[in-house]
Each structure stands twice: as C-alpha cells, then as structure tokens.
Amino acid sequence: MIPISQGRPRWAAPALAVCVLLVAGTGLTGCSEDPNEGTNGVGKLSPEEIQSRTQKAAASVDTVRLHGTVVTKGRTYKLDMRVKSEGGIGSVTTEGETFRLLRVGDELFLKAGAEFWGQDGKGEDGGGTKADAAAAAKLAEKYVKVPKGDPSYKKFSGFTDKDVLLGGLLTLHGKLATDGHHEQAGVRTIRITGDDGSGGTLDVSLEGQPFPLRLVRAGKAGVLTFSSWGADFPLKKPTKDETLDYGQQLPSS
C-alpha cells in the first residue's frame, strides 16, 4: 500500500508537467490537479455512497480472490482463496497448519498434513489414541471428502463461499469518512474509513468498476486484499485416485 494523499500521486507529476508546458505556450496562468480526473468518479461521492457502490460492484460479479488474514474468536486464519457461486479452491493456514480446501457444489474436500490426521478427533487435550502414523501419512497425500453432517463441514465450507466470506466484510462500522486518494497494486483508489479507522478502512478502485481492493477490518481483526474480480477459474472434483475416505468424524481442533 502506497499512501499518496499527502503529496502528488505518481500519475499526477507527468500531468502537471504537461499542464505547465501548455500554460507556458498559451500565456494562460494556473493549473489545477484533479485526483478524480480520468477515474470512475466514485471519489467525488459521499463515503456512504462509495460504500454502497462498492458493495453493489462486489455483488455484480461471480468470482474473486481473497488473500490475507482474518482474526476470529482469538484465532488468526491466513487465507488465499478463489471463490465463486459454484464453489472455491485455495488454502487456509492457522496455528502452523495449512489446509487445502476444494468445494464443487455441495461437495467439500479437505487436504491436510499428517499431524492433523494423527489426532483422534476428541479435542485439543491430547486425550485418546493416535491414528497409525503410516495411515496419517497416507491421508496427508489425498483429498478427504468432508461429510455434510460433520461439524467441520460448515466451518470449512464457509471459507469457500463468496457470500459467506464477503457477508458483512464490506460494511465499515461507525461514522464514515473519506481518507484521501491512495494506490493499491498500481491501481488508484479512494479510501473510506469508519470512526477514523477504528471501524475499519476500505480502499475502493477508481479505475473501472469500484471494486474493493483492500480492507483493514475493525478491531484489528485482519487485513484482506481482493483481486481477480470477475475472472473465472476452473473447479474440478479430485479423481478417485486423489481421494480417501477418513471414515470417522474429522478432528475437532
């Protein structure tokens, strides 16, 4: 993230130079820099209108990639997910463990390390028996289909659902305000804040549709970047050779 509201944006310097040359050649005086010139115009709107426009833009396309962190119930999840209405694919990392998730329709598949499968599913206290190390290692090489009745299904499938992931994320808390023009991954943005940032901040694209590009969640609950809006990606169920049946409830931890 490169804040540029305190000075001239990178793209403004060439424009200013051209303006100076034109003025010098015509005898006119004065040049003005409009940070919204050549944009989609949302930078001129009220913060409430900007928030509404970006929510509608996000809902108008089927696909998006989310990358970053989400903190919930004291646990930090690192996400790198591509999602759409038919499902999603990507990875979630928490407390040193990375899970590969794949959902195609209602079918959810999980790929995790041998340490995860070595747990007995009775909780985090270490009680009970351990699965055979060789079996755990074999599971780690495969996708395991998560039964819809398993308690883990709802938790894991939520990471693959665009509506669930974005639901509520794009609404800032508290009094809204604009916080200048910025830049995210080379794209000009307008930033809006809730309660001077304590209620979250959102960078909205000034180029093309006003998609959200970067979100700092309220209460230090994580930072997410959004990209590949509307860019389709393939979803395919793993083959039989790539899958195994765990045969019991997934480890609860």
PDB file of N, CA, C and O in Angstrom, residues 142-191:
ATOM      1  N   LYS A 142      -3.779 -37.154   0.202  1.00  0.00           N
ATOM      2  CA  LYS A 142      -5.038 -37.238  -0.521  1.00  0.00           C
ATOM      3  C   LYS A 142      -6.018 -36.146  -0.098  1.00  0.00           C
ATOM      4  O   LYS A 142      -5.888 -35.547   0.966  1.00  0.00           O
ATOM      5  N   TYR A 143      -7.020 -35.947  -0.944  1.00  0.00           N
ATOM      6  CA  TYR A 143      -8.180 -35.158  -0.551  1.00  0.00           C
ATOM      7  C   TYR A 143      -9.145 -36.066   0.201  1.00  0.00           C
ATOM      8  O   TYR A 143      -9.372 -37.216  -0.200  1.00  0.00           O
ATOM      9  N   VAL A 144      -9.698 -35.578   1.282  1.00  0.00           N
ATOM     10  CA  VAL A 144     -10.686 -36.314   2.052  1.00  0.00           C
ATOM     11  C   VAL A 144     -12.016 -35.582   1.911  1.00  0.00           C
ATOM     12  O   VAL A 144     -12.096 -34.372   2.148  1.00  0.00           O
ATOM     13  N   LYS A 145     -13.056 -36.313   1.521  1.00  0.00           N
ATOM     14  CA  LYS A 145     -14.375 -35.705   1.391  1.00  0.00           C
ATOM     15  C   LYS A 145     -14.975 -35.496   2.772  1.00  0.00           C
ATOM     16  O   LYS A 145     -15.025 -36.420   3.585  1.00  0.00           O
ATOM     17  N   VAL A 146     -15.415 -34.266   3.044  1.00  0.00           N
ATOM     18  CA  VAL A 146     -15.986 -33.927   4.340  1.00  0.00           C
ATOM     19  C   VAL A 146     -17.489 -34.190   4.296  1.00  0.00           C
ATOM     20  O   VAL A 146     -18.201 -33.571   3.501  1.00  0.00           O
ATOM     21  N   PRO A 147     -18.009 -35.095   5.130  1.00  0.00           N
ATOM     22  CA  PRO A 147     -19.459 -35.358   5.130  1.00  0.00           C
ATOM     23  C   PRO A 147     -20.234 -34.110   5.539  1.00  0.00           C
ATOM     24  O   PRO A 147     -19.800 -33.349   6.406  1.00  0.00           O
ATOM     25  N   LYS A 148     -21.398 -33.900   4.925  1.00  0.00           N
ATOM     26  CA  LYS A 148     -22.198 -32.710   5.227  1.00  0.00           C
ATOM     27  C   LYS A 148     -22.651 -32.692   6.682  1.00  0.00           C
ATOM     28  O   LYS A 148     -22.903 -31.632   7.243  1.00  0.00           O
ATOM     29  N   GLY A 149     -22.760 -33.855   7.295  1.00  0.00           N
ATOM     30  CA  GLY A 149     -23.175 -33.912   8.686  1.00  0.00           C
ATOM     31  C   GLY A 149     -22.058 -33.724   9.679  1.00  0.00           C
ATOM     32  O   GLY A 149     -22.300 -33.629  10.888  1.00  0.00           O
ATOM     33  N   ASP A 150     -20.820 -33.636   9.198  1.00  0.00           N
ATOM     34  CA  ASP A 150     -19.689 -33.447  10.100  1.00  0.00           C
ATOM     35  C   ASP A 150     -19.660 -32.009  10.600  1.00  0.00           C
ATOM     36  O   ASP A 150     -19.888 -31.074   9.828  1.00  0.00           O
ATOM     37  N   PRO A 151     -19.381 -31.795  11.893  1.00  0.00           N
ATOM     38  CA  PRO A 151     -19.336 -30.421  12.425  1.00  0.00           C
ATOM     39  C   PRO A 151     -18.352 -29.519  11.682  1.00  0.00           C
ATOM     40  O   PRO A 151     -18.515 -28.288  11.674  1.00  0.00           O
ATOM     41  N   SER A 152     -17.346 -30.102  11.075  1.00  0.00           N
ATOM     42  CA  SER A 152     -16.351 -29.300  10.373  1.00  0.00           C
ATOM     43  C   SER A 152     -16.841 -28.811   9.017  1.00  0.00           C
ATOM     44  O   SER A 152     -16.234 -27.905   8.435  1.00  0.00           O
ATOM     45  N   TYR A 153     -17.908 -29.407   8.500  1.00  0.00           N
ATOM     46  CA  TYR A 153     -18.350 -29.055   7.152  1.00  0.00           C
ATOM     47  C   TYR A 153     -18.710 -27.579   7.046  1.00  0.00           C
ATOM     48  O   TYR A 153     -18.261 -26.874   6.143  1.00  0.00           O
ATOM     49  N   LYS A 154     -19.534 -27.102   7.980  1.00  0.00           N
ATOM     50  CA  LYS A 154     -19.971 -25.708   7.924  1.00  0.00           C
ATOM     51  C   LYS A 154     -18.794 -24.756   8.084  1.00  0.00           C
ATOM     52  O   LYS A 154     -18.693 -23.747   7.377  1.00  0.00           O
ATOM     53  N   LYS A 155     -17.876 -25.079   9.007  1.00  0.00           N
ATOM     54  CA  LYS A 155     -16.739 -24.193   9.251  1.00  0.00           C
ATOM     55  C   LYS A 155     -15.838 -24.100   8.020  1.00  0.00           C
ATOM     56  O   LYS A 155     -15.467 -23.007   7.578  1.00  0.00           O
ATOM     57  N   PHE A 156     -15.498 -25.246   7.456  1.00  0.00           N
ATOM     58  CA  PHE A 156     -14.583 -25.254   6.321  1.00  0.00           C
ATOM     59  C   PHE A 156     -15.253 -24.746   5.047  1.00  0.00           C
ATOM     60  O   PHE A 156     -14.623 -24.039   4.254  1.00  0.00           O
ATOM     61  N   SER A 157     -16.521 -25.123   4.827  1.00  0.00           N
ATOM     62  CA  SER A 157     -17.189 -24.707   3.592  1.00  0.00           C
ATOM     63  C   SER A 157     -17.369 -23.192   3.544  1.00  0.00           C
ATOM     64  O   SER A 157     -17.420 -22.602   2.459  1.00  0.00           O
ATOM     65  N   GLY A 158     -17.462 -22.548   4.712  1.00  0.00           N
ATOM     66  CA  GLY A 158     -17.591 -21.097   4.747  1.00  0.00           C
ATOM     67  C   GLY A 158     -16.417 -20.380   4.108  1.00  0.00           C
ATOM     68  O   GLY A 158     -16.566 -19.277   3.563  1.00  0.00           O
ATOM     69  N   PHE A 159     -15.247 -21.000   4.139  1.00  0.00           N
ATOM     70  CA  PHE A 159     -14.061 -20.399   3.524  1.00  0.00           C
ATOM     71  C   PHE A 159     -14.105 -20.499   2.003  1.00  0.00           C
ATOM     72  O   PHE A 159     -13.280 -19.887   1.325  1.00  0.00           O
ATOM     73  N   THR A 160     -15.031 -21.293   1.468  1.00  0.00           N
ATOM     74  CA  THR A 160     -15.118 -21.479   0.023  1.00  0.00           C
ATOM     75  C   THR A 160     -16.355 -20.819  -0.573  1.00  0.00           C
ATOM     76  O   THR A 160     -16.638 -21.021  -1.744  1.00  0.00           O
ATOM     77  N   ASP A 161     -17.063 -20.043   0.222  1.00  0.00           N
ATOM     78  CA  ASP A 161     -18.336 -19.449  -0.197  1.00  0.00           C
ATOM     79  C   ASP A 161     -18.189 -17.935  -0.293  1.00  0.00           C
ATOM     80  O   ASP A 161     -17.932 -17.257   0.708  1.00  0.00           O
ATOM     81  N   LYS A 162     -18.363 -17.387  -1.488  1.00  0.00           N
ATOM     82  CA  LYS A 162     -18.188 -15.948  -1.709  1.00  0.00           C
ATOM     83  C   LYS A 162     -19.115 -15.128  -0.834  1.00  0.00           C
ATOM     84  O   LYS A 162     -18.688 -14.149  -0.206  1.00  0.00           O
ATOM     85  N   ASP A 163     -20.392 -15.519  -0.762  1.00  0.00           N
ATOM     86  CA  ASP A 163     -21.355 -14.744   0.016  1.00  0.00           C
ATOM     87  C   ASP A 163     -21.026 -14.781   1.505  1.00  0.00           C
ATOM     88  O   ASP A 163     -21.150 -13.766   2.208  1.00  0.00           O
ATOM     89  N   VAL A 164     -20.601 -15.938   1.995  1.00  0.00           N
ATOM     90  CA  VAL A 164     -20.251 -16.059   3.415  1.00  0.00           C
ATOM     91  C   VAL A 164     -19.005 -15.243   3.736  1.00  0.00           C
ATOM     92  O   VAL A 164     -18.946 -14.520   4.740  1.00  0.00           O
ATOM     93  N   LEU A 165     -17.998 -15.353   2.882  1.00  0.00           N
ATOM     94  CA  LEU A 165     -16.752 -14.636   3.137  1.00  0.00           C
ATOM     95  C   LEU A 165     -16.934 -13.123   3.086  1.00  0.00           C
ATOM     96  O   LEU A 165     -16.369 -12.385   3.899  1.00  0.00           O
ATOM     97  N   LEU A 166     -17.715 -12.652   2.125  1.00  0.00           N
ATOM     98  CA  LEU A 166     -17.873 -11.208   1.960  1.00  0.00           C
ATOM     99  C   LEU A 166     -19.014 -10.640   2.792  1.00  0.00           C
ATOM    100  O   LEU A 166     -19.102  -9.425   2.982  1.00  0.00           O
ATOM    101  N   GLY A 167     -19.884 -11.516   3.301  1.00  0.00           N
ATOM    102  CA  GLY A 167     -21.018 -11.041   4.070  1.00  0.00           C
ATOM    103  C   GLY A 167     -20.588 -10.227   5.281  1.00  0.00           C
ATOM    104  O   GLY A 167     -19.935 -10.721   6.171  1.00  0.00           O
ATOM    105  N   GLY A 168     -20.937  -8.961   5.278  1.00  0.00           N
ATOM    106  CA  GLY A 168     -20.583  -8.081   6.389  1.00  0.00           C
ATOM    107  C   GLY A 168     -19.192  -7.485   6.305  1.00  0.00           C
ATOM    108  O   GLY A 168     -18.922  -6.467   6.962  1.00  0.00           O
ATOM    109  N   LEU A 169     -18.294  -8.073   5.511  1.00  0.00           N
ATOM    110  CA  LEU A 169     -16.927  -7.557   5.461  1.00  0.00           C
ATOM    111  C   LEU A 169     -16.860  -6.152   4.878  1.00  0.00           C
ATOM    112  O   LEU A 169     -16.039  -5.334   5.302  1.00  0.00           O
ATOM    113  N   LEU A 170     -17.694  -5.887   3.897  1.00  0.00           N
ATOM    114  CA  LEU A 170     -17.594  -4.627   3.168  1.00  0.00           C
ATOM    115  C   LEU A 170     -18.421  -3.510   3.785  1.00  0.00           C
ATOM    116  O   LEU A 170     -18.617  -2.468   3.169  1.00  0.00           O
ATOM    117  N   THR A 171     -18.899  -3.736   5.004  1.00  0.00           N
ATOM    118  CA  THR A 171     -19.608  -2.697   5.749  1.00  0.00           C
ATOM    119  C   THR A 171     -18.720  -2.209   6.887  1.00  0.00           C
ATOM    120  O   THR A 171     -18.380  -2.972   7.786  1.00  0.00           O
ATOM    121  N   LEU A 172     -18.317  -0.956   6.824  1.00  0.00           N
ATOM    122  CA  LEU A 172     -17.487  -0.383   7.886  1.00  0.00           C
ATOM    123  C   LEU A 172     -18.379   0.019   9.055  1.00  0.00           C
ATOM    124  O   LEU A 172     -19.575   0.253   8.892  1.00  0.00           O
ATOM    125  N   HIS A 173     -17.790   0.106  10.225  1.00  0.00           N
ATOM    126  CA  HIS A 173     -18.545   0.404  11.436  1.00  0.00           C
ATOM    127  C   HIS A 173     -18.316   1.856  11.875  1.00  0.00           C
ATOM    128  O   HIS A 173     -17.209   2.383  11.766  1.00  0.00           O
ATOM    129  N   GLY A 174     -19.375   2.467  12.388  1.00  0.00           N
ATOM    130  CA  GLY A 174     -19.247   3.829  12.895  1.00  0.00           C
ATOM    131  C   GLY A 174     -19.473   4.874  11.818  1.00  0.00           C
ATOM    132  O   GLY A 174     -19.988   4.604  10.735  1.00  0.00           O
ATOM    133  N   LYS A 175     -19.069   6.092  12.119  1.00  0.00           N
ATOM    134  CA  LYS A 175     -19.253   7.220  11.213  1.00  0.00           C
ATOM    135  C   LYS A 175     -18.274   7.119  10.051  1.00  0.00           C
ATOM    136  O   LYS A 175     -17.065   6.997  10.237  1.00  0.00           O
ATOM    137  N   LEU A 176     -18.802   7.203   8.838  1.00  0.00           N
ATOM    138  CA  LEU A 176     -17.981   7.057   7.644  1.00  0.00           C
ATOM    139  C   LEU A 176     -17.358   8.386   7.228  1.00  0.00           C
ATOM    140  O   LEU A 176     -17.943   9.452   7.413  1.00  0.00           O
ATOM    141  N   ALA A 177     -16.163   8.277   6.660  1.00  0.00           N
ATOM    142  CA  ALA A 177     -15.468   9.454   6.143  1.00  0.00           C
ATOM    143  C   ALA A 177     -14.529   8.997   5.037  1.00  0.00           C
ATOM    144  O   ALA A 177     -14.164   7.818   4.960  1.00  0.00           O
ATOM    145  N   THR A 178     -14.139   9.931   4.179  1.00  0.00           N
ATOM    146  CA  THR A 178     -13.126   9.629   3.165  1.00  0.00           C
ATOM    147  C   THR A 178     -11.758   9.997   3.715  1.00  0.00           C
ATOM    148  O   THR A 178     -11.625  10.922   4.515  1.00  0.00           O
ATOM    149  N   ASP A 179     -10.748   9.256   3.267  1.00  0.00           N
ATOM    150  CA  ASP A 179      -9.391   9.461   3.771  1.00  0.00           C
ATOM    151  C   ASP A 179      -8.395   9.562   2.627  1.00  0.00           C
ATOM    152  O   ASP A 179      -7.345   8.938   2.631  1.00  0.00           O
ATOM    153  N   GLY A 180      -8.758  10.329   1.628  1.00  0.00           N
ATOM    154  CA  GLY A 180      -7.814  10.655   0.574  1.00  0.00           C
ATOM    155  C   GLY A 180      -7.670   9.604  -0.511  1.00  0.00           C
ATOM    156  O   GLY A 180      -8.258   8.525  -0.473  1.00  0.00           O
ATOM    157  N   HIS A 181      -6.861   9.956  -1.501  1.00  0.00           N
ATOM    158  CA  HIS A 181      -6.572   9.098  -2.636  1.00  0.00           C
ATOM    159  C   HIS A 181      -5.297   8.316  -2.360  1.00  0.00           C
ATOM    160  O   HIS A 181      -4.309   8.853  -1.872  1.00  0.00           O
ATOM    161  N   HIS A 182      -5.332   7.045  -2.725  1.00  0.00           N
ATOM    162  CA  HIS A 182      -4.202   6.155  -2.462  1.00  0.00           C
ATOM    163  C   HIS A 182      -3.962   5.274  -3.676  1.00  0.00           C
ATOM    164  O   HIS A 182      -4.513   5.506  -4.753  1.00  0.00           O
ATOM    165  N   GLU A 183      -3.173   4.249  -3.484  1.00  0.00           N
ATOM    166  CA  GLU A 183      -2.852   3.351  -4.583  1.00  0.00           C
ATOM    167  C   GLU A 183      -2.688   1.946  -4.040  1.00  0.00           C
ATOM    168  O   GLU A 183      -2.086   1.739  -2.978  1.00  0.00           O
ATOM    169  N   GLN A 184      -3.263   0.977  -4.713  1.00  0.00           N
ATOM    170  CA  GLN A 184      -3.155  -0.415  -4.310  1.00  0.00           C
ATOM    171  C   GLN A 184      -2.777  -1.252  -5.524  1.00  0.00           C
ATOM    172  O   GLN A 184      -3.533  -1.327  -6.487  1.00  0.00           O
ATOM    173  N   ALA A 185      -1.595  -1.865  -5.469  1.00  0.00           N
ATOM    174  CA  ALA A 185      -1.104  -2.703  -6.572  1.00  0.00           C
ATOM    175  C   ALA A 185      -1.153  -1.966  -7.911  1.00  0.00           C
ATOM    176  O   ALA A 185      -1.528  -2.530  -8.939  1.00  0.00           O
ATOM    177  N   GLY A 186      -0.787  -0.694  -7.875  1.00  0.00           N
ATOM    178  CA  GLY A 186      -0.736   0.097  -9.098  1.00  0.00           C
ATOM    179  C   GLY A 186      -2.059   0.672  -9.548  1.00  0.00           C
ATOM    180  O   GLY A 186      -2.133   1.322 -10.595  1.00  0.00           O
ATOM    181  N   VAL A 187      -3.117   0.453  -8.771  1.00  0.00           N
ATOM    182  CA  VAL A 187      -4.447   0.956  -9.117  1.00  0.00           C
ATOM    183  C   VAL A 187      -4.810   2.106  -8.184  1.00  0.00           C
ATOM    184  O   VAL A 187      -4.675   1.991  -6.961  1.00  0.00           O
ATOM    185  N   ARG A 188      -5.272   3.209  -8.748  1.00  0.00           N
ATOM    186  CA  ARG A 188      -5.701   4.345  -7.939  1.00  0.00           C
ATOM    187  C   ARG A 188      -6.937   3.980  -7.126  1.00  0.00           C
ATOM    188  O   ARG A 188      -7.838   3.324  -7.630  1.00  0.00           O
ATOM    189  N   THR A 189      -6.963   4.420  -5.879  1.00  0.00           N
ATOM    190  CA  THR A 189      -8.095   4.109  -5.001  1.00  0.00           C
ATOM    191  C   THR A 189      -8.532   5.338  -4.221  1.00  0.00           C
ATOM    192  O   THR A 189      -7.773   6.291  -4.048  1.00  0.00           O
ATOM    193  N   ILE A 190      -9.770   5.271  -3.760  1.00  0.00           N
ATOM    194  CA  ILE A 190     -10.266   6.214  -2.762  1.00  0.00           C
ATOM    195  C   ILE A 190     -10.469   5.409  -1.487  1.00  0.00           C
ATOM    196  O   ILE A 190     -10.992   4.299  -1.527  1.00  0.00           O
ATOM    197  N   ARG A 191     -10.049   5.951  -0.362  1.00  0.00           N
ATOM    198  CA  ARG A 191     -10.149   5.217   0.900  1.00  0.00           C
ATOM    199  C   ARG A 191     -11.283   5.798   1.741  1.00  0.00           C
ATOM    200  O   ARG A 191     -11.411   7.023   1.875  1.00  0.00           O
TER     201      ARG A 191
END
